XYZ file of C-alpha atoms in Angstrom:
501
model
C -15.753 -26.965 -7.185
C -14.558 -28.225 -3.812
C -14.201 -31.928 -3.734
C -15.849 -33.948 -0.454
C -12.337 -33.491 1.433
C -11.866 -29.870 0.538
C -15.539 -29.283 1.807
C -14.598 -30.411 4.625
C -11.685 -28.494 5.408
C -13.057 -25.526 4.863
C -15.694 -25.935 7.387
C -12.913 -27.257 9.259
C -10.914 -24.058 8.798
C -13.829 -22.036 9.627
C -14.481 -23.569 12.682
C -10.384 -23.106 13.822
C -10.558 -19.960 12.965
C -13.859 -19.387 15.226
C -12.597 -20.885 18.026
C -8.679 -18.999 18.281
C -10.556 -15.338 17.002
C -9.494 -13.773 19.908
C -5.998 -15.197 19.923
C -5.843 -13.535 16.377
C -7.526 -10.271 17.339
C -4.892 -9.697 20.440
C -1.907 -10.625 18.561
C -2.922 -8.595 15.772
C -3.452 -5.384 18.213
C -0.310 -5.908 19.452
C 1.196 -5.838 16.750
C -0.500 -2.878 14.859
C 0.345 -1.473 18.116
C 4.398 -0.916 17.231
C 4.974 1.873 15.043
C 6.916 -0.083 12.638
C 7.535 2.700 9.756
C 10.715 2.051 8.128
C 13.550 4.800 8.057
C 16.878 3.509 6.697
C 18.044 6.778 7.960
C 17.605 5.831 11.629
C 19.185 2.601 10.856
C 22.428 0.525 12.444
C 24.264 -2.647 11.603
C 21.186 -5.463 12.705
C 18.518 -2.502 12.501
C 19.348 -1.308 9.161
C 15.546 0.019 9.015
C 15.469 1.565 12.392
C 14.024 0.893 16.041
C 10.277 0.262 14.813
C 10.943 -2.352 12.293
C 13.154 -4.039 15.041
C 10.952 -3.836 17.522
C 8.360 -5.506 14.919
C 11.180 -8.522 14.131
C 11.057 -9.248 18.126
C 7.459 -9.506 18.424
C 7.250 -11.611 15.530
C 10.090 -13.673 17.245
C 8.618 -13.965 20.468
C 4.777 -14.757 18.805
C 6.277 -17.675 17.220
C 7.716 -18.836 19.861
C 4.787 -18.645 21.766
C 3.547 -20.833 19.290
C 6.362 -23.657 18.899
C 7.312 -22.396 15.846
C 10.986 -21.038 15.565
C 12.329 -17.841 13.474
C 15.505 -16.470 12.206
C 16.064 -12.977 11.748
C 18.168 -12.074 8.891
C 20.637 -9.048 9.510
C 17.184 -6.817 10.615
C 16.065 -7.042 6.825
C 13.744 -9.677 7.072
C 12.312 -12.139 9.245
C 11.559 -15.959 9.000
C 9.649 -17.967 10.646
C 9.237 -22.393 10.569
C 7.030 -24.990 11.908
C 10.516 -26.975 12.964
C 14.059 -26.811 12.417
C 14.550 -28.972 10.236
C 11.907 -26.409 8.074
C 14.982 -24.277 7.899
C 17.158 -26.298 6.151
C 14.765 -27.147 3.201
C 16.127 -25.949 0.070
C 12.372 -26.813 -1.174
C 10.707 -24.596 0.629
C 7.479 -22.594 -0.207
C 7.125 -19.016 1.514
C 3.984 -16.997 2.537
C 5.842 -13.421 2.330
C 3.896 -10.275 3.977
C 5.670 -7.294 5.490
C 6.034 -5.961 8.822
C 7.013 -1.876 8.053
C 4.121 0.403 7.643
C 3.488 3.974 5.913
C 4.164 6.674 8.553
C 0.631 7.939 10.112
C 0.041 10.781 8.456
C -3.016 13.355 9.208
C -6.886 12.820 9.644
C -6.877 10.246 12.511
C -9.959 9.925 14.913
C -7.573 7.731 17.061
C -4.277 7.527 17.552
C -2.765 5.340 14.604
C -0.633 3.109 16.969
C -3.369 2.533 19.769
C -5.501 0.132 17.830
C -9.296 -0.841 18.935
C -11.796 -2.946 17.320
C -15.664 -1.832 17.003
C -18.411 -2.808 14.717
C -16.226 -6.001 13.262
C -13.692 -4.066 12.662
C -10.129 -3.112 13.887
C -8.446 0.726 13.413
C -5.321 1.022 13.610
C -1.592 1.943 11.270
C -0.810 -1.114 9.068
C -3.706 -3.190 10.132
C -4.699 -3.795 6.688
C -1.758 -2.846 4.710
C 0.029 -5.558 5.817
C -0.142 -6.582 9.721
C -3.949 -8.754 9.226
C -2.292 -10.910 6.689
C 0.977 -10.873 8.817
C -0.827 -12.755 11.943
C -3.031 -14.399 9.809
C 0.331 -16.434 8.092
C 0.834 -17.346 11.274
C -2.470 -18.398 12.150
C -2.458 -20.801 8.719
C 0.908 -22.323 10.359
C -0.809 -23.124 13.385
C -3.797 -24.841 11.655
C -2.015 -26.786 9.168
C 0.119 -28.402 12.501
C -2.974 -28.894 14.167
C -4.893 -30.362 11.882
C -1.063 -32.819 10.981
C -1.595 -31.560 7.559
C 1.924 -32.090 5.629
C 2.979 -30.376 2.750
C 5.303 -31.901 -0.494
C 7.303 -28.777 0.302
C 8.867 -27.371 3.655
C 6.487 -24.296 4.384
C 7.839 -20.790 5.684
C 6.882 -17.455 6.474
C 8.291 -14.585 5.465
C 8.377 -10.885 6.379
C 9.931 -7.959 5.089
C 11.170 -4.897 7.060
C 11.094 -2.328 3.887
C 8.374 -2.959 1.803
C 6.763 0.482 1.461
C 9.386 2.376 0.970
C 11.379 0.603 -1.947
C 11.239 -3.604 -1.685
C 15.040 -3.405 -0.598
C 14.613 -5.549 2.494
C 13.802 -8.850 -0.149
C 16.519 -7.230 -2.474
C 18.758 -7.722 -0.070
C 17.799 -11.133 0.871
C 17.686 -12.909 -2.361
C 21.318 -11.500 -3.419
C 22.689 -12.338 0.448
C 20.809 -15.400 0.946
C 18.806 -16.896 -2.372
C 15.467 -16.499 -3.179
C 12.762 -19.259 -1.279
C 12.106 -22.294 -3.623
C 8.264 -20.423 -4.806
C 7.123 -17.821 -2.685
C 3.012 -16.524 -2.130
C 3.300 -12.769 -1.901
C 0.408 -12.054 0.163
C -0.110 -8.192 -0.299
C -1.947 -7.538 -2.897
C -5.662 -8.954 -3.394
C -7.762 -12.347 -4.625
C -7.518 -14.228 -6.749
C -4.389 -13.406 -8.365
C -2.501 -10.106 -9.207
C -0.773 -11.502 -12.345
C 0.455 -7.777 -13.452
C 1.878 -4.993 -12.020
C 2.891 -1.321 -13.590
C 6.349 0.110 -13.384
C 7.345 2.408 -10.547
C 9.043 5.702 -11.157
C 10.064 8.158 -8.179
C 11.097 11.137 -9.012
C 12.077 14.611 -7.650
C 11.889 17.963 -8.912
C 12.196 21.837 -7.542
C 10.346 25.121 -8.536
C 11.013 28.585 -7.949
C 8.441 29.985 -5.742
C 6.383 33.194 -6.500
C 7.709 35.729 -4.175
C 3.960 35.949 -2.679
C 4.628 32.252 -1.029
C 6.547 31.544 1.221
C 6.384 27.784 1.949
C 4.050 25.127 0.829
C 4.333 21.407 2.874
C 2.281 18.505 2.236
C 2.752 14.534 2.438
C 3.731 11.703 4.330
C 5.144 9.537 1.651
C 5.248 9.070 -1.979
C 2.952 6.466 -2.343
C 0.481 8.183 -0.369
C -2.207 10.659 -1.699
C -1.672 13.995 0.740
C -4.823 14.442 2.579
C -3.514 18.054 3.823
C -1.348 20.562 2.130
C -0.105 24.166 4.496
C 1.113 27.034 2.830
C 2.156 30.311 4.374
C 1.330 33.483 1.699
C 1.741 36.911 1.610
C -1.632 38.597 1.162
C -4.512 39.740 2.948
C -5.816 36.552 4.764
C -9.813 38.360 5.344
C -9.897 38.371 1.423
C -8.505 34.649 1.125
C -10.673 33.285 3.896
C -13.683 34.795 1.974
C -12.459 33.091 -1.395
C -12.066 29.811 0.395
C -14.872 29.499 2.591
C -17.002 27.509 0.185
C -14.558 24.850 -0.551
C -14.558 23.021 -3.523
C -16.632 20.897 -5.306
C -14.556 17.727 -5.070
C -15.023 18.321 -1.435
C -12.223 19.812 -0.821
C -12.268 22.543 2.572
C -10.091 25.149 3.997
C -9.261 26.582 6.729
C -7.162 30.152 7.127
C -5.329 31.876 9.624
C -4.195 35.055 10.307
C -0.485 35.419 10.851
C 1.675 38.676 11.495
C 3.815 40.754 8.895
C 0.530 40.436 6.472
C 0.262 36.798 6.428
C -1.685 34.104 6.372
C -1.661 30.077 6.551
C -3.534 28.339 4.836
C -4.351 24.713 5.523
C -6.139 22.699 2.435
C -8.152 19.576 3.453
C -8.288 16.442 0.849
C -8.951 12.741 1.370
C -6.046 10.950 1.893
C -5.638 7.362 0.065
C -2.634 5.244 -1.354
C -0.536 6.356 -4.128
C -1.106 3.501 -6.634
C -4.847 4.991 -7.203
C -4.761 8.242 -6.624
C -7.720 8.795 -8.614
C -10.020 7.082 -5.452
C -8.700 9.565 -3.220
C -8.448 13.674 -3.394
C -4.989 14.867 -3.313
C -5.153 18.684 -0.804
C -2.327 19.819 -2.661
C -4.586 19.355 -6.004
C -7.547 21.044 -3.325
C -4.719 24.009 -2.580
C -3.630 24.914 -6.690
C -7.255 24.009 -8.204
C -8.453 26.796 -6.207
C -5.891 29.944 -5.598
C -4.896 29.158 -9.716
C -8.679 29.578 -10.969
C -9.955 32.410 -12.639
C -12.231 33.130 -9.429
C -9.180 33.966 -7.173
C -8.382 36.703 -9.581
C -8.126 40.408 -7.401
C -7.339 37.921 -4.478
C -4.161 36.250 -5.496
C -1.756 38.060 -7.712
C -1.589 36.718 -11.209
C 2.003 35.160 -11.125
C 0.886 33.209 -8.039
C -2.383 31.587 -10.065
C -0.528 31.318 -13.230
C 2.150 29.248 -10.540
C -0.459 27.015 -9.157
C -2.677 26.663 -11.878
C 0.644 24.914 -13.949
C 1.019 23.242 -10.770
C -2.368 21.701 -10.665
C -1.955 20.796 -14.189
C 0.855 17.780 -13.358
C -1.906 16.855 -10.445
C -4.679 16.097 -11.734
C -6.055 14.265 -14.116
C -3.762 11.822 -11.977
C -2.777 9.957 -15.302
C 0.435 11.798 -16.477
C -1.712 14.096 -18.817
C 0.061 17.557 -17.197
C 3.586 16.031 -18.894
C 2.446 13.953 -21.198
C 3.191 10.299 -20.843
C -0.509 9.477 -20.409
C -0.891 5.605 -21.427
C -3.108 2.704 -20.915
C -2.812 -0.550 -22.361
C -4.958 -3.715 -21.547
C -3.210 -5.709 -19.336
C -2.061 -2.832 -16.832
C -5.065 0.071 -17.807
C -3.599 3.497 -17.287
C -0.439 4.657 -15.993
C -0.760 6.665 -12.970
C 1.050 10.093 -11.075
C 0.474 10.911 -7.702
C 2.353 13.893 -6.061
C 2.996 12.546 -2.819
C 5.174 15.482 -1.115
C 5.701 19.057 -1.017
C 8.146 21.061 0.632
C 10.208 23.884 0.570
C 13.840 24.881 0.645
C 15.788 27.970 -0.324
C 13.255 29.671 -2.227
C 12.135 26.500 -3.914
C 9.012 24.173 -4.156
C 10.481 20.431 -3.850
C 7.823 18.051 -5.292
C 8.328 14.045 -5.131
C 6.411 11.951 -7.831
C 5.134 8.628 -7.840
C 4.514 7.016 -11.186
C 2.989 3.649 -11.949
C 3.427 2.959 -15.760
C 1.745 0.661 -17.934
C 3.362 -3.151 -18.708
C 3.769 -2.082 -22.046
C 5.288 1.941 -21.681
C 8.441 2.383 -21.749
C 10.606 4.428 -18.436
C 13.455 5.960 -20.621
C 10.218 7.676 -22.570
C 8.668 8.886 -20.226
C 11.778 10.363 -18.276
C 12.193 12.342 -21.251
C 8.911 13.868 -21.500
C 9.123 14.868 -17.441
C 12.683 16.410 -18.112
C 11.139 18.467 -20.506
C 8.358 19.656 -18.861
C 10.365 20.286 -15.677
C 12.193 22.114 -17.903
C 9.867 24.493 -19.565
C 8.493 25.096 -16.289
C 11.473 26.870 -15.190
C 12.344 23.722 -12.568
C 15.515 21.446 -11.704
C 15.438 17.756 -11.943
C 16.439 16.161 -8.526
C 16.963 12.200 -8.875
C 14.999 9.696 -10.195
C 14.491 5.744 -9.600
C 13.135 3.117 -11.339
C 11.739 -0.247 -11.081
C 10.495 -2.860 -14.112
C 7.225 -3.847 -14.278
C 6.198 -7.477 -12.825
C 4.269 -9.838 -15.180
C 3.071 -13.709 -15.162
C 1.354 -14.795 -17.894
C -2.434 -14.853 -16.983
C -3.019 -18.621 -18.097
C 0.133 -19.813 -16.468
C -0.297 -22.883 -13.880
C 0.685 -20.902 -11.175
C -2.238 -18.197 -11.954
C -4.930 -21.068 -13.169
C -4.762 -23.132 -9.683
C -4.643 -20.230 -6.986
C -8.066 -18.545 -9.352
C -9.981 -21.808 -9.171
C -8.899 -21.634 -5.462
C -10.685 -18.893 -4.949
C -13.344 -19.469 -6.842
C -14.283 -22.690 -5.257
C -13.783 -21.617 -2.000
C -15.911 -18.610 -2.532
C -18.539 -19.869 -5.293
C -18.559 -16.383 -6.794
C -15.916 -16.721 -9.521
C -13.534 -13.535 -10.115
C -10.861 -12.834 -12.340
C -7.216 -12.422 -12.073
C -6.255 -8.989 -11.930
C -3.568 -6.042 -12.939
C -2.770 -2.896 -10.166
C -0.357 -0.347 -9.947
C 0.628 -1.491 -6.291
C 3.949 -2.511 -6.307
C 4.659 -5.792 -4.244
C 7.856 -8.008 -3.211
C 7.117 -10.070 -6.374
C 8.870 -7.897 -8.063
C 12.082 -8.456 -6.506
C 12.046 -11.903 -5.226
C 11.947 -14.732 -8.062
C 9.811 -17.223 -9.125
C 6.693 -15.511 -6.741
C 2.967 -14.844 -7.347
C 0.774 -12.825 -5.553
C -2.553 -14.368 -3.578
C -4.805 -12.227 -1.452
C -5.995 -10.945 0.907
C -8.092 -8.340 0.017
C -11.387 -9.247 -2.013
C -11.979 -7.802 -5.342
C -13.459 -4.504 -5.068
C -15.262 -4.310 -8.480
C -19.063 -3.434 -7.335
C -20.298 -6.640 -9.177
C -18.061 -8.819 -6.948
C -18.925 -6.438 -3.563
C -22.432 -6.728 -4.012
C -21.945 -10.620 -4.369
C -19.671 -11.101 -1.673
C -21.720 -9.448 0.816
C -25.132 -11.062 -0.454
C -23.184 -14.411 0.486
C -21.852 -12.845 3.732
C -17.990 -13.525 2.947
C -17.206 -9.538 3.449
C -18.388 -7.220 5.835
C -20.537 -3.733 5.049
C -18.102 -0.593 4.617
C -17.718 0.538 8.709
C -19.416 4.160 9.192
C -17.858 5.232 12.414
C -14.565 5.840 10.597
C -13.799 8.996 7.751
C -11.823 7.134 4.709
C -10.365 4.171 6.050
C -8.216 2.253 2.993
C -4.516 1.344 2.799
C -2.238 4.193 3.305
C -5.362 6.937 4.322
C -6.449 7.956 7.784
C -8.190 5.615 9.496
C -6.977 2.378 8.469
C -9.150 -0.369 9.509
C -9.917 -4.105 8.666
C -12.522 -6.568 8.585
C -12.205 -9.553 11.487
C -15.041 -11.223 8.264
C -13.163 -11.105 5.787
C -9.795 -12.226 7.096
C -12.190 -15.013 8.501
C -13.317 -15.949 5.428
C -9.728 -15.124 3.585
C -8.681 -18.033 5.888
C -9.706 -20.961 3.901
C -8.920 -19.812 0.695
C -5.532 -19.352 1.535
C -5.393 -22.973 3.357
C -7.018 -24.877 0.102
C -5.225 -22.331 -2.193
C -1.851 -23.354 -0.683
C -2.376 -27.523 -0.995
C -3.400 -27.193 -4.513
C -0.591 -24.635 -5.109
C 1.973 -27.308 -2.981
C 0.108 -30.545 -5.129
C 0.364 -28.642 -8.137
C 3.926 -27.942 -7.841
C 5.205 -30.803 -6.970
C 3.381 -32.613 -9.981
C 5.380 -30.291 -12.049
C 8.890 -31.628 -10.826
C-alpha cells in the first residue's frame, strides 16, 4: 500500500491535475488537431516522415517551451524534450517514450478526425488515445514533478517517436545514430505492465481475380481492421441488392449501386478496430466474402466468384491463422493473430496485405512456410514479407514487480501484468518496459474500476470508438486518474533503480 508520503502525493497529484485540466485539454486538442500520419514516402532530409509528423515535432517544440522546458529534435525521427539543459547531457537518464504519428483516418467518422471536440468527459478526435493523451500527459508529469521540486536519482526525459505505427523505425534509427536512453517507460500500451508482446509479420500477396470482378479496395493500414470494403462486379445489381439487403448476422450491412455496362458497386460495412485484435472488431472485407461466397448467393453470383471469395474468407476469419494454418497459442502470449488490413487491385489481380501477431513461443520461418504454401495452392504470388522478434521481460523481474505494485497501490484494485499482440517501441529500444495508460479491460477489472470511479462509463454519442477505429475518443477520468500512477510509479521505478547500481 501507499506509505503516509505517497498518500499524500497522490492527493497532491490529483489536485495539480484538477487545477491545470484545461491547460491539458487545449494542448491536447491542439495537438490531436495536426494530422500527424506518418508517410516516409512524402519524406525529405529533416522530415524523413513527411509534413504532418513535422508539423507535430514543432508543436511539441514550441509546448515545451511554453513550459520552460527545452527539446531537441533529432534529424525529424524523434523528438526530446528536458526539464533543463543540463538534462540533456545526462548519460543516466530515464525516458517516458510515447509517439507523435497517428494511423491515417480511415472511414466511419461522425466528425472530422482532425477537428477534435470534447463532450460527455470525453475528447474525439485521430490519435487522441492512441498516443497524443499520453503524449501531453508526459508533459504534464514534467511540469508537476518541477513544481512540486521533486528530484529524481536519474536525469528525466521525454521522448517521442515520429514512426511508431507504421514500423518502430523512428527509435530504430535513434538508438543505432544516437544510443539508446539509460531505461526508458514505453508508455503505449496499458497498466500495470505489458511484460510480453507477439511477433509481427507483414506480408503481401496477389490473386487472380474472377473475370466477374473487377476491383475490390478496402483498408487504411495494416494494423487496422477495414471497417469498409468496395468492389465493382459484373452482374445484375437488382438481384445482388436483393441478396444483400438483410445484412449479416455479425452485423455486417450493404449498400449497392447501380453502375452502367451491367454493373454494380458494392460497398460492405464492418466495424473498424486495430489490427492486434481483430477478433473485437468486424473486418467488411470478411462482411463482403462471408456473404457473395455462401451457398445462399448461389443463382446470384456465378460459382467461380463464391468458390473465389469463399477461399478468401477462409484466411479472414477465424482471425487466428486457421485459413493457412499456423494457428497457435501458448500461455504467455495466448493466440497468434491475422488481420487482413488492405485490399486492392492491380492488373487483373487482388493485392492483400497481412498483419500477423505470433505467439512468444512460434516460430516466423514456420509459419512463412505454411503462408507460401497456401498462397501457393491458391493460385497467388508472394509479394514481400517483414518481420519483427517478439519482446519479452520476465514477469517477476524488478522492473515488472515495482511498476505492478505501483499500480496496485495507487489504484487499490490489484491487476496483473499482461501479454498483447500490440507491438510497441520496446521492442526496438533497449533495456525498456512498458507502463500504461490504458486500464485493463478484463470485465472483472472494468466493473471495479468504475465502482471506485477511476474510469469513466463507455461514451454513447460515438459508433466504435477504440484505437485505430472510427471515432477515436478518450477519457479526461481516466488520464486524470492515470496521472498519479505514473508519478508514484516513476519514483519507485527511479528509487528502485538506482538501489540496483
Amino acid at each position: 500500500m501507499l506509505n503516509n508520503d505517497e498518500q499524500r502525493l497522490k492527493e497532491t497529484a490529483l489536485d495539480w491535475f484538477d487545477a491545470h485540466e484545461g491547460e491539458y485539454k487545449r494542448d491536447l486538442m491542439r495537438w490531436v488537431s495536426i494530422p500527424s500520419v506518418s508517410d516516409d514516402s512524402a519524406g525529405v532530409p529533416g522530415a524523413p516522415y513527411g509534413k504532418g509528423v513535422a508539423d507535430m515535432f514543432e508543436e511539441i517544440a514550441a509546448t515545451a517551451a511554453g513550459y520552460g522546458f527545452v527539446s531537441t529534435n533529432h534529424e525529424g525521427y524523434a523528438m526530446s524534450v528536458y526539464a533543463t539543459e543540463d538534462d540533456k547531457r545526462s548519460d543516466r537518464d530515464i525516458a517516458i517514450l510515447s509517439h507523435a504519428d497517428v494511423v491515417p483516418a480511415g472511414p466511419g467518422w461522425l466528425s472530422d478526425p482532425f477537428e477534435p471536440y470534447e463532450r460527455d468527459g470525453y475528447i474525439v478526435g485521430r490519435g487522441v488515445h492512441d498516443d497524443k493523451a499520453m503524449c501531453v500527459l508526459a508533459v504534464f508529469v514534467m511540469r508537476f514533478l518541477r513544481d512540486q521540486g521533486i528530484c529524481l536519482n536519474h536525469a528525466l526525459r521525454l521522448m517521442y517517436g515520429g514512426a511508431e505505427e507504421t514500423g518502430l523505425h523512428d527509435m530504430e534509427h535513434y538508438v543505432d545514430a544516437h544510443g539508446a536512453p539509460y531505461r526508458t517507460l514505453v508508455t503505449d500500451c496499458g497498466f500495470p505492465v505489458n511484460y510480453a508482446q507477439k511477433g509481427e509479420i507483414g506480408f503481401d500477396c496477389a490473386l487472380p481475380l474472377p473475370a466477374s470482378i473487377e476491383s475490390i479496395s478496402a483498408g487504411v493500414a495494416p494494423n487496422a481492421v477495414p471497417g469498409e470494403a468496395f468492389m465493382v462486379w459484373h452482374g445484375d445489381a437488382q438481384a445482388v441488392a436483393g441478396l444483400l439487403a438483410s445484412g449479416t448476422d455479425e452485423g455486417g450491412s450493404f449498400e449497392v449501386e447501380p453502375l452502367s455496362g451491367g454493373r454494380a458497386r458494392i460497398k460492405a460495412i464492418g466495424r473498424s478496430g486495430h489490427g492486434a485484435v481483430p477478433q473485437l472488431a468486424l473486418s467488411a472485407l470478411h462482411v463482403l466474402a462471408s456473404t457473395l461466397g455462401s451457398d445462399a448467393a448461389a443463382g446470384v453470383v456465378d460459382d467461380e466468384t463464391r468458390a473465389f471469395f469463399a477461399g478468401l474468407d477462409g484466411w479472414i476469419v477465424p482471425p487466428f491463422g486457421n485459413g493457412f494454418g499456423f494457428a497457435f497459442e501458448d500461455e504467455d502470449t495466448g493466440k497468434t493473430t491475422s488481420n487482413l488490413g488492405i485490399a486492392s487491385t492491380e492488373d487483373g489481380e487482388l493485392r492483400l496485405t497481412f498483419d500477423i501477431r505470433y505467439a512468444v513461443t512460434q516460430n516466423a520461418d514456420d509459419i512463412m512456410g505454411v503462408i507460401e504454401r497456401t498462397v501457393a495452392a491458391a493460385g497467388g504470388r508472394m509479394l514481400d514479407h517483414t518481420v519483427d522478434a517478439p519482446y519479452y521481460v520476465p514477469k517477476d523481474s524488478w522492473e515488472v514487480t515495482v511498476l505492478t505494485e505501483a499500480y496496485d497501490d495507487v489504484t487499490g484494485i490489484p491487476a496483473e501484468p499482461f501479454s498483447t499482440g500490440g507491438g510497441t517501441h520496446a521492442r526496438v529500444v533497449p533495456n525498456s518496459i512498458n507502463f500504461g495508460p490504458g486500464f485493463p479491460e478484463d470485465p472483472a477489472s472494468i466493473a471495479a474500476l468504475r465502482e471506485a470511479g477511476v474510469i469513466a462509463p463507455q461514451p454513447t454519442f460515438v459508433k466504435n470508438g477504440g484505437a485505430h477505429g472510427a471515432n477515436e475518443c478518450m477519457s479526461v477520468k481516466d488520464f486524470r486518474n492515470a496521472f498519479p500512477i505514473f508519478v508514484i510509479g516513476l519514483l519507485r521505478y527511479d528509487a528502485a533503480l538506482a538501489e540496483r547500481e
